[in-house]
Short mmCIF file of C-alpha atoms and ligand atoms in Angstrom, two decimals:
data_model
loop_
_atom_site.label_atom_id
_atom_site.label_comp_id
_atom_site.label_asym_id
_atom_site.label_seq_id
_atom_site.Cartn_x
_atom_site.Cartn_y
_atom_site.Cartn_z
CA MET Q 52 -35.92 22.90 -4.74
CA LYS Q 53 -34.71 20.69 -7.86
CA THR Q 54 -32.22 22.81 -10.24
CA ARG Q 55 -31.48 19.88 -12.73
CA PHE Q 56 -32.47 21.82 -15.65
CA SER Q 57 -30.92 25.25 -14.65
CA GLY Q 58 -27.14 24.57 -15.34
CA GLY Q 59 -25.78 27.94 -15.58
CA SER Q 60 -24.09 28.71 -19.15
CA SER Q 61 -21.50 31.04 -17.43
CA VAL Q 62 -18.43 29.67 -15.26
CA SER Q 63 -19.30 31.77 -12.47
CA GLU Q 64 -22.77 30.59 -12.17
CA LYS Q 65 -21.86 27.20 -12.47
CA ALA Q 66 -19.45 27.54 -9.58
CA GLN Q 67 -22.50 28.81 -7.26
CA LEU Q 68 -24.67 26.14 -8.42
CA GLY Q 69 -22.81 23.27 -8.98
CA VAL Q 70 -23.02 20.65 -6.19
CA GLU Q 71 -20.54 18.00 -6.10
CA VAL Q 72 -21.75 14.85 -7.87
CA VAL Q 73 -18.79 12.93 -8.74
CA ARG Q 74 -16.15 12.09 -6.64
CA ALA Q 75 -13.04 10.11 -6.01
CA ASP Q 76 -10.65 10.01 -3.31
CA HIS Q 77 -7.15 8.42 -3.49
CA ILE Q 78 -8.55 5.50 -5.85
CA SER Q 79 -5.52 3.09 -6.75
CA LYS Q 80 -5.93 0.12 -9.07
CA ALA Q 81 -3.78 -2.63 -10.07
CA PHE Q 82 -4.06 -5.69 -12.66
CA ASP Q 83 -2.02 -8.52 -12.17
CA GLY Q 84 0.24 -7.02 -9.96
CA ARG Q 85 0.88 -4.08 -12.29
CA MET Q 86 -0.45 -0.43 -10.98
CA VAL Q 87 -2.45 1.46 -13.71
CA LEU Q 88 -4.02 3.96 -11.27
CA SER Q 89 -2.32 5.67 -8.56
CA ASP Q 90 -3.69 7.70 -5.74
CA VAL Q 91 -6.41 9.80 -8.37
CA SER Q 92 -8.38 12.03 -6.89
CA LEU Q 93 -11.54 13.88 -8.59
CA SER Q 94 -14.41 16.39 -8.17
CA VAL Q 95 -17.22 17.18 -10.73
CA ARG Q 96 -19.92 19.31 -9.73
CA LYS Q 97 -23.25 19.86 -11.75
CA GLY Q 98 -23.24 21.73 -14.90
CA GLU Q 99 -19.38 20.98 -14.77
CA THR Q 100 -17.37 19.16 -17.51
CA LEU Q 101 -14.21 17.12 -16.22
CA VAL Q 102 -11.83 15.73 -19.09
CA VAL Q 103 -9.55 13.32 -18.00
CA MET Q 104 -6.60 13.19 -20.54
CA GLY Q 105 -3.59 10.81 -21.39
CA ARG Q 106 -2.03 8.81 -24.04
CA SER Q 107 -3.72 5.31 -24.62
CA GLY Q 108 -2.57 2.93 -21.86
CA SER Q 109 -2.72 5.94 -19.28
CA GLY Q 110 -5.63 4.77 -17.39
CA LYS Q 111 -8.12 6.70 -18.59
CA THR Q 112 -11.02 3.91 -19.36
CA THR Q 113 -10.10 2.44 -16.23
CA CYS Q 114 -10.55 5.44 -14.20
CA LEU Q 115 -13.99 5.95 -15.60
CA ARG Q 116 -14.89 2.36 -15.13
CA ILE Q 117 -14.18 2.58 -11.45
CA LEU Q 118 -16.34 5.66 -11.45
CA MET Q 119 -19.14 4.29 -12.96
CA GLY Q 120 -19.10 1.16 -10.55
CA GLN Q 121 -18.31 -1.34 -13.38
CA GLU Q 122 -14.90 -2.09 -11.81
CA THR Q 123 -13.68 -1.64 -8.00
CA ALA Q 124 -10.70 0.15 -7.04
CA ASP Q 125 -8.29 -1.47 -4.62
CA THR Q 126 -8.21 1.55 -2.37
CA GLY Q 127 -9.69 4.80 -1.93
CA GLN Q 128 -13.67 5.36 -2.54
CA VAL Q 129 -16.11 6.74 -5.14
CA LEU Q 130 -18.93 8.80 -4.15
CA LEU Q 131 -21.67 9.11 -6.73
CA PHE Q 132 -24.59 11.78 -5.65
CA ASP Q 133 -22.74 11.67 -2.17
CA GLN Q 134 -23.05 7.83 -1.95
CA ASN Q 135 -20.26 5.46 -1.81
CA ILE Q 136 -21.15 3.13 -4.79
CA ALA Q 137 -18.99 0.26 -3.17
CA THR Q 138 -21.03 -0.19 -0.03
CA LEU Q 139 -24.52 0.23 -1.80
CA LYS Q 140 -27.39 -2.37 -2.07
CA LYS Q 141 -28.20 -3.75 -5.27
CA LYS Q 142 -31.26 -1.90 -5.40
CA ASP Q 143 -29.80 1.76 -4.50
CA LEU Q 144 -27.25 1.20 -6.92
CA ASN Q 145 -30.12 0.37 -9.73
CA GLY Q 146 -31.43 3.89 -8.82
CA ILE Q 147 -28.10 5.25 -9.38
CA ARG Q 148 -27.54 3.68 -12.34
CA ARG Q 149 -30.77 5.44 -14.02
CA ARG Q 150 -29.24 8.92 -12.84
CA PHE Q 151 -26.05 8.66 -15.33
CA GLY Q 152 -25.54 7.90 -18.91
CA VAL Q 153 -22.70 6.46 -20.81
CA VAL Q 154 -21.42 7.21 -23.82
CA PHE Q 155 -19.11 4.21 -24.89
CA GLN Q 156 -16.15 4.36 -27.19
CA SER Q 157 -17.45 2.12 -29.70
CA GLY Q 158 -21.01 3.67 -29.62
CA ALA Q 159 -21.88 0.33 -28.17
CA LEU Q 160 -25.40 0.20 -30.28
CA LEU Q 161 -27.32 -2.99 -30.78
CA ASN Q 162 -26.57 -4.06 -34.37
CA SER Q 163 -29.82 -5.73 -34.54
CA LEU Q 164 -31.66 -2.81 -33.83
CA ASN Q 165 -32.83 0.70 -35.59
CA VAL Q 166 -31.63 4.00 -34.30
CA PHE Q 167 -35.09 4.60 -32.89
CA GLU Q 168 -34.70 1.27 -30.75
CA ASN Q 169 -31.19 1.71 -29.86
CA VAL Q 170 -32.26 5.08 -27.96
CA ALA Q 171 -35.59 3.60 -26.95
CA LEU Q 172 -34.06 0.48 -25.18
CA PRO Q 173 -33.56 2.18 -21.65
CA LEU Q 174 -36.99 3.60 -21.67
CA ARG Q 175 -38.41 -0.04 -22.50
CA LYS Q 176 -36.21 -1.31 -19.98
CA LEU Q 177 -36.48 0.68 -17.14
CA THR Q 178 -39.56 2.64 -17.39
CA GLU Q 179 -43.21 2.23 -17.62
CA LEU Q 180 -43.89 4.78 -19.84
CA ASP Q 181 -46.09 3.71 -23.04
CA ARG Q 182 -45.18 3.19 -26.47
CA ALA Q 183 -46.91 7.09 -27.48
CA VAL Q 184 -44.65 8.55 -25.01
CA ILE Q 185 -41.67 6.76 -25.44
CA GLU Q 186 -41.98 7.61 -29.26
CA ILE Q 187 -42.12 11.27 -28.18
CA VAL Q 188 -39.15 10.95 -26.17
CA VAL Q 189 -36.83 9.37 -28.55
CA LYS Q 190 -37.94 12.03 -30.76
CA LEU Q 191 -36.76 14.94 -28.61
CA LYS Q 192 -33.68 13.22 -27.91
CA LEU Q 193 -32.47 12.42 -31.61
CA GLU Q 194 -33.62 16.08 -32.33
CA GLN Q 195 -30.79 17.27 -29.83
CA VAL Q 196 -28.31 15.11 -31.25
CA GLY Q 197 -29.52 16.17 -34.81
CA LEU Q 198 -30.64 12.86 -36.24
CA ARG Q 199 -34.24 13.20 -36.21
CA GLY Q 200 -35.27 11.65 -39.38
CA PHE Q 201 -32.91 8.74 -39.16
CA GLU Q 202 -35.02 6.67 -36.78
CA TYR Q 203 -34.88 4.05 -39.10
CA LEU Q 204 -31.69 3.40 -40.33
CA MET Q 205 -29.58 0.36 -38.78
CA PRO Q 206 -26.57 1.12 -36.98
CA ALA Q 207 -24.49 -0.91 -40.13
CA GLN Q 208 -25.92 2.40 -42.30
CA LEU Q 209 -24.58 4.87 -40.05
CA SER Q 210 -21.32 6.86 -40.38
CA GLY Q 211 -18.83 6.82 -37.24
CA GLY Q 212 -20.13 10.28 -36.20
CA MET Q 213 -23.76 9.21 -36.44
CA ARG Q 214 -22.93 6.13 -34.09
CA LYS Q 215 -21.55 8.47 -31.57
CA ARG Q 216 -24.60 10.45 -31.89
CA VAL Q 217 -27.08 7.91 -31.68
CA GLY Q 218 -24.86 6.50 -28.66
CA ILE Q 219 -25.26 10.15 -26.90
CA ALA Q 220 -28.99 9.90 -27.48
CA ARG Q 221 -29.27 6.69 -25.76
CA ALA Q 222 -27.18 8.05 -22.84
CA LEU Q 223 -29.63 10.74 -22.62
CA ALA Q 224 -33.02 8.79 -22.86
CA LEU Q 225 -33.59 8.87 -19.09
CA ASP Q 226 -32.49 12.42 -18.70
CA PRO Q 227 -29.04 11.67 -16.60
CA GLU Q 228 -27.79 14.09 -13.86
CA ILE Q 229 -24.24 13.12 -14.93
CA ILE Q 230 -22.78 11.56 -18.18
CA PHE Q 231 -19.48 9.77 -18.79
CA TYR Q 232 -18.21 9.93 -22.35
CA ASP Q 233 -15.35 7.51 -23.39
CA GLU Q 234 -13.00 8.73 -26.13
CA PRO Q 235 -16.37 10.41 -27.66
CA THR Q 236 -14.37 11.75 -30.70
CA SER Q 237 -12.02 9.04 -31.39
CA GLY Q 238 -11.89 7.98 -35.10
CA LEU Q 239 -13.77 11.11 -36.43
CA ASP Q 240 -12.45 13.30 -39.02
CA PRO Q 241 -11.85 17.13 -37.64
CA VAL Q 242 -15.40 18.32 -38.53
CA MET Q 243 -17.16 15.65 -36.64
CA THR Q 244 -15.03 15.95 -33.92
CA ALA Q 245 -15.97 19.71 -33.43
CA VAL Q 246 -19.69 18.46 -33.80
CA ILE Q 247 -19.28 16.18 -30.88
CA SER Q 248 -17.54 18.68 -28.98
CA GLN Q 249 -20.23 21.51 -29.28
CA LEU Q 250 -22.79 18.80 -28.46
CA ILE Q 251 -21.38 18.14 -25.02
CA ARG Q 252 -20.89 21.44 -24.52
CA GLU Q 253 -24.66 22.06 -25.32
CA ILE Q 254 -25.69 19.14 -23.47
CA SER Q 255 -24.00 20.33 -20.26
CA SER Q 256 -24.96 24.25 -20.43
CA SER Q 257 -28.40 23.58 -21.37
CA LEU Q 258 -29.36 20.57 -19.30
CA GLY Q 259 -27.17 21.43 -16.68
CA VAL Q 260 -25.42 17.92 -16.41
CA ALA Q 261 -22.10 16.92 -14.77
CA SER Q 262 -19.78 15.39 -17.65
CA VAL Q 263 -16.50 13.51 -17.27
CA VAL Q 264 -14.84 13.12 -20.85
CA VAL Q 265 -12.06 10.39 -21.18
CA THR Q 266 -9.82 11.68 -24.08
CA HIS Q 267 -6.42 11.85 -25.61
CA ASP Q 268 -7.91 14.47 -28.48
CA MET Q 269 -6.42 17.87 -27.11
CA GLU Q 270 -8.27 20.28 -29.39
CA SER Q 271 -11.59 18.43 -28.17
CA ALA Q 272 -10.17 18.43 -24.73
CA PHE Q 273 -10.01 21.62 -24.28
CA SER Q 274 -13.04 22.92 -26.07
CA VAL Q 275 -15.16 20.88 -23.74
CA ALA Q 276 -13.34 21.47 -20.39
CA ASP Q 277 -14.24 23.63 -17.36
CA GLN Q 278 -11.70 21.38 -15.72
CA MET Q 279 -8.79 19.05 -16.77
CA LEU Q 280 -6.83 16.11 -15.30
CA MET Q 281 -4.22 14.42 -16.90
CA LEU Q 282 -2.84 10.92 -16.39
CA TYR Q 283 0.54 9.60 -17.18
CA LEU Q 284 1.13 6.12 -16.46
CA GLY Q 285 -2.10 5.79 -14.15
CA GLU Q 286 -0.87 9.13 -11.94
CA VAL Q 287 -2.32 12.67 -11.92
CA VAL Q 288 0.61 14.67 -13.28
CA ALA Q 289 -1.30 17.71 -13.78
CA ARG Q 290 -4.69 19.29 -13.26
CA GLY Q 291 -6.53 22.86 -13.80
CA THR Q 292 -8.51 24.81 -15.91
CA PRO Q 293 -7.78 24.65 -19.71
CA GLU Q 294 -6.19 27.86 -19.25
CA GLU Q 295 -3.91 26.63 -16.27
CA ILE Q 296 -3.10 23.50 -18.20
CA ARG Q 297 -2.32 25.68 -21.29
CA GLY Q 298 -0.42 27.84 -19.59
CA THR Q 299 2.06 24.98 -17.48
CA ASP Q 300 5.68 24.66 -18.42
CA GLU Q 301 5.65 21.32 -16.93
CA GLU Q 302 6.95 19.28 -19.82
CA LEU Q 303 5.25 16.03 -19.46
CA VAL Q 304 2.09 18.49 -19.95
CA ARG Q 305 3.63 20.37 -22.66
CA GLN Q 306 4.88 17.47 -24.63
CA PHE Q 307 1.03 16.22 -24.79
CA VAL Q 308 -0.78 19.17 -24.83
CA ASP Q 309 1.74 20.38 -28.07
CA GLY Q 310 1.53 16.50 -29.58
CA LYS Q 311 5.41 16.51 -29.87
CA ALA Q 312 7.45 13.31 -29.97
CA GLU Q 313 10.56 14.80 -28.27
CA GLY Q 314 10.38 14.99 -24.48
CA PRO Q 315 9.81 13.29 -21.46
CA ILE Q 316 7.51 11.12 -22.44
CA PRO Q 317 9.61 8.29 -23.74
CA LEU Q 318 9.22 6.55 -27.48
CA ARG Q 319 9.31 3.31 -25.51
CA GLN Q 320 7.88 3.09 -21.97
CA ALA Q 321 8.17 -0.90 -21.04
CA THR Q 322 8.87 -0.81 -17.42
CA THR Q 323 10.84 -4.08 -17.81
CA ASP Q 324 14.51 -4.34 -19.54
CA LEU Q 325 14.04 -5.49 -22.73
CA LEU Q 326 17.32 -7.82 -22.48
CA GLU Q 327 15.79 -9.20 -19.50
CA ASP Q 328 12.66 -9.90 -21.10
CA LEU Q 329 14.27 -11.57 -24.33
CA LEU Q 330 16.67 -13.56 -22.28
CA GLY Q 331 14.99 -13.99 -18.73
CA GLY Q 332 13.01 -17.23 -18.18
CA MET V 292 -46.27 13.52 -7.03
CA LYS V 293 -49.82 13.77 -6.50
CA LEU V 294 -52.63 14.30 -9.14
CA SER V 295 -56.13 15.46 -8.73
CA ASN V 296 -58.70 16.78 -10.95
CA ARG V 297 -61.87 19.10 -10.59
CA THR V 298 -64.08 21.18 -12.60
CA VAL V 299 -64.15 24.48 -13.09
CA SER V 300 -66.93 26.01 -14.75
CA GLY V 301 -67.20 23.02 -16.99
CA VAL V 302 -63.56 22.72 -17.52
CA PRO V 303 -61.51 19.67 -16.70
CA VAL V 304 -58.53 20.60 -14.41
CA VAL V 305 -55.50 18.60 -13.37
CA ASP V 306 -53.70 19.64 -10.43
CA ILE V 307 -50.16 18.16 -10.21
CA GLU V 308 -48.00 18.49 -7.03
CA GLY V 309 -44.47 17.27 -7.23
CA ASP V 310 -42.06 16.49 -9.66
CA VAL V 311 -43.16 14.92 -13.23
CA ASP V 312 -40.60 12.28 -14.20
CA MET V 313 -40.41 8.90 -15.37
CA TYR V 314 -41.83 7.28 -12.47
CA THR V 315 -45.03 9.48 -12.24
CA SER V 316 -45.73 10.41 -15.63
CA PRO V 317 -47.30 7.22 -16.67
CA GLY V 318 -50.21 8.43 -13.84
CA LEU V 319 -50.43 11.94 -15.77
CA ARG V 320 -50.66 10.27 -19.08
CA GLU V 321 -53.42 7.84 -17.91
CA GLN V 322 -55.70 11.20 -16.16
CA LEU V 323 -54.73 12.74 -19.44
CA ALA V 324 -55.94 10.14 -21.71
CA ARG V 325 -59.18 10.05 -19.75
CA PHE V 326 -59.86 13.65 -20.44
CA THR V 327 -59.05 13.34 -24.25
CA SER V 328 -60.64 10.24 -24.91
CA LYS V 329 -63.93 12.23 -23.81
CA GLN V 330 -63.38 14.66 -26.04
CA GLN V 331 -62.82 17.61 -23.89
CA LYS V 332 -62.29 20.84 -25.99
CA ARG V 333 -60.11 22.27 -23.31
CA ILE V 334 -58.03 20.44 -20.72
CA VAL V 335 -56.30 22.45 -17.93
CA VAL V 336 -52.78 21.24 -16.28
CA ASN V 337 -52.34 23.17 -13.28
CA LEU V 338 -48.18 23.14 -12.77
CA GLU V 339 -48.36 25.43 -10.04
CA GLY V 340 -46.89 22.75 -7.61
CA VAL V 341 -44.46 21.41 -9.98
CA GLU V 342 -40.71 22.30 -9.67
CA PHE V 343 -39.44 19.57 -12.01
CA MET V 344 -40.47 18.04 -15.29
CA ASP V 345 -38.10 15.77 -17.16
CA SER V 346 -38.52 14.87 -20.77
CA SER V 347 -41.07 12.09 -20.05
CA GLY V 348 -43.25 14.92 -18.66
CA ILE V 349 -42.88 16.87 -21.62
CA ALA V 350 -43.64 13.95 -23.99
CA THR V 351 -46.52 13.12 -21.85
CA LEU V 352 -48.15 16.93 -22.41
CA VAL V 353 -47.22 16.60 -26.00
CA GLN V 354 -49.03 12.94 -26.09
CA ALA V 355 -51.99 14.83 -24.65
CA TYR V 356 -52.04 17.60 -27.64
CA LYS V 357 -51.65 14.87 -30.06
CA GLU V 358 -54.87 13.26 -28.78
CA ALA V 359 -56.78 16.28 -28.70
CA GLN V 360 -56.20 17.50 -32.29
CA PRO V 361 -58.56 15.36 -34.14
CA PHE V 362 -61.31 17.24 -32.10
CA ASN V 363 -59.82 20.56 -31.98
CA GLY V 364 -59.20 20.43 -28.15
CA GLU V 365 -56.20 22.12 -26.39
CA VAL V 366 -54.02 21.37 -23.52
CA CYS V 367 -53.73 24.71 -21.44
CA LEU V 368 -50.90 25.06 -19.14
CA ALA V 369 -51.59 26.80 -15.79
CA SER V 370 -48.54 28.81 -13.89
CA PRO V 371 -45.79 26.70 -15.07
CA ALA V 372 -42.49 27.27 -13.00
CA GLY V 373 -39.46 28.92 -14.74
CA ASN V 374 -37.88 25.68 -14.90
CA VAL V 375 -40.62 23.82 -16.64
CA LEU V 376 -41.28 26.84 -19.33
CA ARG V 377 -37.39 26.49 -19.71
CA VAL V 378 -37.40 22.85 -20.63
CA LEU V 379 -40.45 23.43 -22.84
CA LYS V 380 -38.70 26.02 -24.94
CA LEU V 381 -35.67 23.59 -25.15
CA SER V 382 -37.43 21.56 -26.97
CA ASN V 383 -39.31 24.18 -29.25
CA LEU V 384 -42.66 23.09 -27.71
CA THR V 385 -44.25 26.49 -26.23
CA SER V 386 -46.08 26.90 -29.39
CA LEU V 387 -48.31 23.81 -28.92
CA PHE V 388 -49.58 24.65 -25.33
CA PRO V 389 -51.48 28.08 -24.83
CA VAL V 390 -49.73 29.14 -21.15
CA PHE V 391 -51.69 31.25 -18.54
CA ASP V 392 -50.68 32.68 -15.15
CA SER V 393 -53.77 30.87 -13.21
CA VAL V 394 -55.94 28.17 -13.53
CA ASP V 395 -59.21 31.00 -13.18
CA GLU V 396 -57.48 32.73 -16.54
CA ALA V 397 -56.77 29.49 -18.05
CA VAL V 398 -60.51 28.38 -17.85
CA ASN V 399 -62.03 31.68 -18.75
CA SER V 400 -59.90 32.76 -21.66
N1 LIG E 5 -9.17 -6.20 -17.00
C1 LIG E 5 -7.91 -5.53 -17.54
N2 LIG E 5 -7.08 -6.45 -17.17
C2 LIG E 5 -5.86 -6.15 -17.16
N3 LIG E 5 -4.79 -5.20 -17.42
C3 LIG E 5 -5.84 -4.39 -17.84
C4 LIG E 5 -7.32 -4.28 -17.72
N4 LIG E 5 -8.05 -3.26 -18.08
C5 LIG E 5 -6.89 -2.38 -18.51
N5 LIG E 5 -5.80 -2.96 -18.62
C6 LIG E 5 -4.61 -2.12 -18.67
O1 LIG E 5 -4.44 -0.86 -17.71
C7 LIG E 5 -3.84 -0.17 -18.45
C8 LIG E 5 -4.65 1.24 -18.50
O2 LIG E 5 -5.84 0.64 -19.71
P1 LIG E 5 -6.87 1.64 -19.66
O3 LIG E 5 -7.67 2.10 -18.55
O4 LIG E 5 -7.48 0.89 -20.58
O5 LIG E 5 -5.95 2.98 -20.50
P2 LIG E 5 -6.55 4.05 -21.28
O6 LIG E 5 -8.17 4.22 -21.50
O7 LIG E 5 -5.81 5.35 -20.99
O8 LIG E 5 -6.13 3.73 -23.04
C9 LIG E 5 -3.40 -0.61 -19.93
O9 LIG E 5 -2.14 -0.90 -19.72
C10 LIG E 5 -4.38 -2.11 -20.00
O10 LIG E 5 -3.67 -3.02 -20.76
MG1 LIG E 6 -9.57 3.97 -22.95
#
């Protein structure tokens, strides 16, 4: 029986129901010989939200892109819905792409299209639904993110928070089973950050989707996460439930969670020696 | 998904077997439009065999409702599964569709 809409709201219910929909085993990735991800493993079940946190440059976006099949890992494998995305045929990969939604950091809206058309885009491109039905689906999605009534605004007329919400509505258009969010609250004021965090929680609990949220915003991270994973220089330095992460005495994690400048995370983290850099050929 | 239709005591009934999703909604849409264009006062959608319905399925039902409005027609739902009712409730749309436990009840009410 399909249970795509029966995602539970309590943690114990989730633990019972959730089938694993995202899995990464020991993925590593280097760019130009420099390791940006080392031996990262993770797993997300239906109805569950995994937050990947870490400072900028720690490899979060790269990790997300690998999970979505936009980038390939040098070693290790990624399974979406139990299928290895690296070895899938194009047709099967397209089938899987319809089953997940992506909320890009920038919103990635098309500036020449109004809000309505931006959300309608995946429906027009990937389904045979007719105009009338698409119009209703788009309105349902805009209602979900609190933007019904703003259909005819252009992206340039939107606030940062509205853009993010349009991006979320578009990611929801095809009723995905997984949503990948890249820094969904970056650049937003505290109130709008709380609104987006609440939206992420609602989408998870009412629709039962699995979510992977990449963020460096601690407040938002703790408010949406069922599981957390912290990356530091491409390595997993901590993982656990929000309670476990909050309670850890691991210094690297403490410094990040508390947002302090003093601690093991150095102010400067160039891997090469300055003098060598200045003087070397 | 499989669609079939029949007439029970003069009322058109659409029986659906399987998922109503982005792939199968267009077929349902066509069938419902055929009835609304004939200005059928009551259409019964039998959801007993439907375990899963996504937004496009919901939107398809809403569109049928819209098309039936001008002649005061109604779109009745028979035996929707818990899942399907949940989705309708989530979207606050239960008020649009009279819901019945069986096709017979929907036809004879
Ligand atoms: N396509 C690429 N080519 C070269 N280096 C890259 C590429 N993408 C990311 N990087 C580098 O990998 C590191 C991790 O980047 P990223 O995954 O974007 O981190 P985060 O999202 O945590 O800020 C950074 O040092 C970045 O410059
Ligand atoms: Mg990033």
